[in-house]
Amino acid sequence: DSVAVVDADARRVLARARVGSHPFALLYDAPRSRLYALNVQSNDVSVIDLRDIRRPTVVATVKVGKAPYGAALAQGGTLLYVTNQHEDTVSVIDAASLKVLRTLPGFGYPEGIAAHGDRVYVVNWMDDNVQVLDAATGQKLKTIATGQNSRGFGAFIGAPVEH
């Protein structure tokens, strides 16, 4: 129930921050020097201030749905989208105030989530699809059928590499 700051070159732990129960996913918000830790058993997101990496401090805990699993920053980093696996929902959080703006229903064991441009992509493990959302509103724009039990984790959407 903690997150460690590791000096990769020295191969040692610099500091730890106590977070919620069973942190699973991490998302770094560089402009705010924050780390979001998704705690799947306490159903919340720990917001860790990393301005002093030797003293990471939890500055907020945001309650979300059951089993938060994936996170993505959208709308230029102003909105934090979090998948709630065991509730079949997605929480939309204002990244400045850290308040939940809305909870979007209608997903099937949502797992991975990524933002690109003005869209958010949610991988639904049990619905065998990816849902495309409007990043500003959370409105569902399209459903893309995938193979059985599709899973996604991390930053799985990006711009093509130009040569």
Tab-separated table of C-alpha atoms in Angstrom:
chain	number	residue	atom	x	y	z
A	1	ASP	CA	0.000	0.000	0.000
A	2	SER	CA	2.790	2.365	-0.936
A	3	VAL	CA	4.523	3.831	-3.960
A	4	ALA	CA	8.312	4.057	-4.093
A	5	VAL	CA	10.485	6.674	-5.762
A	6	VAL	CA	13.459	4.796	-7.188
A	7	ASP	CA	16.793	6.165	-8.341
A	8	ALA	CA	17.213	3.940	-11.381
A	9	ASP	CA	20.919	4.708	-11.806
A	10	ALA	CA	21.788	3.974	-8.183
A	11	ARG	CA	19.230	1.140	-7.994
A	12	ARG	CA	17.864	2.238	-4.665
A	13	VAL	CA	14.647	3.510	-3.154
A	14	LEU	CA	14.789	7.236	-2.355
A	15	ALA	CA	11.421	7.523	-0.626
A	16	ARG	CA	7.977	5.988	-0.246
A	17	ALA	CA	4.480	7.392	-0.049
A	18	ARG	CA	1.658	5.525	1.711
A	19	VAL	CA	-1.384	5.316	-0.550
A	20	GLY	CA	-4.676	3.424	-0.586
A	21	SER	CA	-5.124	-0.313	-0.644
A	22	HIS	CA	-3.442	-2.280	-3.437
A	23	PRO	CA	-2.116	0.402	-5.812
A	24	PHE	CA	-2.125	-1.026	-9.297
A	25	ALA	CA	-1.704	1.627	-11.982
A	26	LEU	CA	0.308	4.838	-11.931
A	27	LEU	CA	-0.019	7.894	-14.145
A	28	TYR	CA	2.413	10.809	-14.091
A	29	ASP	CA	1.090	14.345	-14.594
A	30	ALA	CA	4.315	16.191	-15.516
A	31	PRO	CA	2.980	19.779	-15.621
A	32	ARG	CA	1.665	19.431	-12.062
A	33	SER	CA	4.524	17.202	-10.794
A	34	ARG	CA	1.899	14.740	-9.608
A	35	LEU	CA	1.565	11.009	-9.650
A	36	TYR	CA	-1.863	9.375	-9.614
A	37	ALA	CA	-1.944	5.951	-7.922
A	38	LEU	CA	-5.060	3.885	-8.638
A	39	ASN	CA	-5.903	1.779	-5.593
A	40	VAL	CA	-8.024	-1.187	-6.702
A	41	GLN	CA	-9.081	-2.378	-3.260
A	42	SER	CA	-9.865	0.961	-1.582
A	43	ASN	CA	-11.646	2.292	-4.713
A	44	ASP	CA	-9.781	5.571	-4.821
A	45	VAL	CA	-6.976	7.509	-6.449
A	46	SER	CA	-4.087	8.811	-4.355
A	47	VAL	CA	-2.659	12.077	-5.673
A	48	ILE	CA	1.047	12.325	-4.854
A	49	ASP	CA	2.983	15.593	-5.029
A	50	LEU	CA	6.432	14.854	-6.494
A	51	ARG	CA	7.956	18.339	-6.492
A	52	ASP	CA	10.398	17.037	-3.864
A	53	ILE	CA	11.096	13.449	-4.932
A	54	ARG	CA	12.741	12.712	-1.589
A	55	ARG	CA	9.475	13.612	0.140
A	56	PRO	CA	6.567	12.432	-1.998
A	57	THR	CA	3.384	13.560	-0.277
A	58	VAL	CA	-0.190	12.394	-0.777
A	59	VAL	CA	-2.082	15.662	-1.191
A	60	ALA	CA	-5.523	14.218	-1.943
A	61	THR	CA	-7.495	11.012	-2.134
A	62	VAL	CA	-10.290	10.907	-4.697
A	63	LYS	CA	-13.063	8.326	-4.301
A	64	VAL	CA	-14.014	6.686	-7.588
A	65	GLY	CA	-15.899	3.523	-8.568
A	66	LYS	CA	-15.050	-0.074	-7.711
A	67	ALA	CA	-11.583	-1.305	-8.708
A	68	PRO	CA	-9.974	1.644	-10.525
A	69	TYR	CA	-7.643	0.098	-13.057
A	70	GLY	CA	-6.537	2.504	-15.782
A	71	ALA	CA	-6.109	6.261	-16.134
A	72	ALA	CA	-5.530	8.833	-18.839
A	73	LEU	CA	-5.219	12.608	-18.923
A	74	ALA	CA	-7.345	14.257	-21.611
A	75	GLN	CA	-8.232	17.765	-22.796
A	76	GLY	CA	-4.663	19.004	-22.479
A	77	GLY	CA	-4.316	17.443	-19.039
A	78	THR	CA	-7.368	19.150	-17.552
A	79	LEU	CA	-9.444	15.967	-17.216
A	80	LEU	CA	-8.414	12.692	-15.589
A	81	TYR	CA	-10.358	9.665	-16.843
A	82	VAL	CA	-10.311	6.538	-14.637
A	83	THR	CA	-11.770	3.114	-15.502
A	84	ASN	CA	-13.669	1.352	-12.714
A	85	GLN	CA	-13.521	-2.342	-13.604
A	86	HIS	CA	-15.968	-3.849	-11.131
A	87	GLU	CA	-18.548	-1.094	-11.588
A	88	ASP	CA	-18.522	-0.960	-15.406
A	89	THR	CA	-18.063	2.817	-15.271
A	90	VAL	CA	-15.513	5.533	-16.009
A	91	SER	CA	-14.926	8.440	-13.613
A	92	VAL	CA	-14.106	11.872	-15.027
A	93	ILE	CA	-12.123	14.055	-12.620
A	94	ASP	CA	-11.206	17.732	-12.898
A	95	ALA	CA	-7.392	17.611	-12.625
A	96	ALA	CA	-7.184	21.085	-11.058
A	97	SER	CA	-9.787	20.727	-8.296
A	98	LEU	CA	-9.554	16.917	-8.024
A	99	LYS	CA	-13.363	16.703	-7.929
A	100	VAL	CA	-15.281	13.968	-9.732
A	101	LEU	CA	-17.267	15.743	-12.439
A	102	ARG	CA	-19.253	12.735	-13.628
A	103	THR	CA	-19.352	8.966	-13.702
A	104	LEU	CA	-20.022	7.461	-17.110
A	105	PRO	CA	-22.027	4.184	-17.202
A	106	GLY	CA	-22.312	1.489	-19.853
A	107	PHE	CA	-18.920	-0.192	-20.085
A	108	GLY	CA	-18.110	-3.903	-19.863
A	109	TYR	CA	-15.291	-4.422	-17.378
A	110	PRO	CA	-13.387	-1.364	-18.591
A	111	GLU	CA	-9.665	-1.807	-18.271
A	112	GLY	CA	-7.245	0.150	-20.394
A	113	ILE	CA	-7.821	3.768	-21.267
A	114	ALA	CA	-5.867	6.235	-23.380
A	115	ALA	CA	-6.369	9.770	-24.616
A	116	HIS	CA	-5.306	11.097	-27.990
A	117	GLY	CA	-6.324	14.442	-29.419
A	118	ASP	CA	-9.956	15.122	-28.579
A	119	ARG	CA	-10.799	11.457	-28.001
A	120	VAL	CA	-10.584	8.956	-25.148
A	121	TYR	CA	-10.379	5.229	-25.883
A	122	VAL	CA	-11.693	2.671	-23.370
A	123	VAL	CA	-10.881	-1.038	-23.736
A	124	ASN	CA	-13.798	-3.194	-22.516
A	125	TRP	CA	-12.517	-6.618	-21.584
A	126	MET	CA	-15.907	-8.351	-21.290
A	127	ASP	CA	-17.661	-6.488	-24.104
A	128	ASP	CA	-14.901	-7.281	-26.626
A	129	ASN	CA	-14.640	-3.729	-27.864
A	130	VAL	CA	-13.071	-0.311	-27.599
A	131	GLN	CA	-15.366	2.612	-26.992
A	132	VAL	CA	-14.368	6.002	-28.354
A	133	LEU	CA	-15.452	8.973	-26.257
A	134	ASP	CA	-15.460	12.702	-26.827
A	135	ALA	CA	-12.794	13.880	-24.357
A	136	ALA	CA	-14.604	17.097	-23.412
A	137	THR	CA	-18.022	15.579	-22.675
A	138	GLY	CA	-17.467	11.839	-22.209
A	139	GLN	CA	-20.135	11.174	-24.832
A	140	LYS	CA	-19.762	7.834	-26.627
A	141	LEU	CA	-18.960	8.445	-30.286
A	142	LYS	CA	-18.195	4.988	-31.607
A	143	THR	CA	-17.767	1.362	-30.595
A	144	ILE	CA	-15.041	-0.666	-32.295
A	145	ALA	CA	-15.423	-4.452	-32.155
A	146	THR	CA	-12.246	-6.314	-31.192
A	147	GLY	CA	-11.247	-9.888	-30.548
A	148	GLN	CA	-12.488	-11.815	-27.550
A	149	ASN	CA	-11.428	-10.515	-24.131
A	150	SER	CA	-9.540	-7.467	-25.365
A	151	ARG	CA	-7.205	-5.968	-22.811
A	152	GLY	CA	-5.192	-2.798	-22.793
A	153	PHE	CA	-2.846	-1.149	-20.365
A	154	GLY	CA	-0.569	1.866	-20.452
A	155	ALA	CA	-0.251	4.364	-23.265
A	156	PHE	CA	-1.465	2.210	-26.144
A	157	ILE	CA	-2.543	5.060	-28.470
A	158	GLY	CA	-0.188	7.491	-30.114
A	159	ALA	CA	0.610	9.422	-33.229
A	160	PRO	CA	2.362	7.558	-36.031
A	161	VAL	CA	6.120	7.948	-36.048
A	162	GLU	CA	7.224	10.146	-38.928
A	163	HIS	CA	10.391	9.261	-40.800
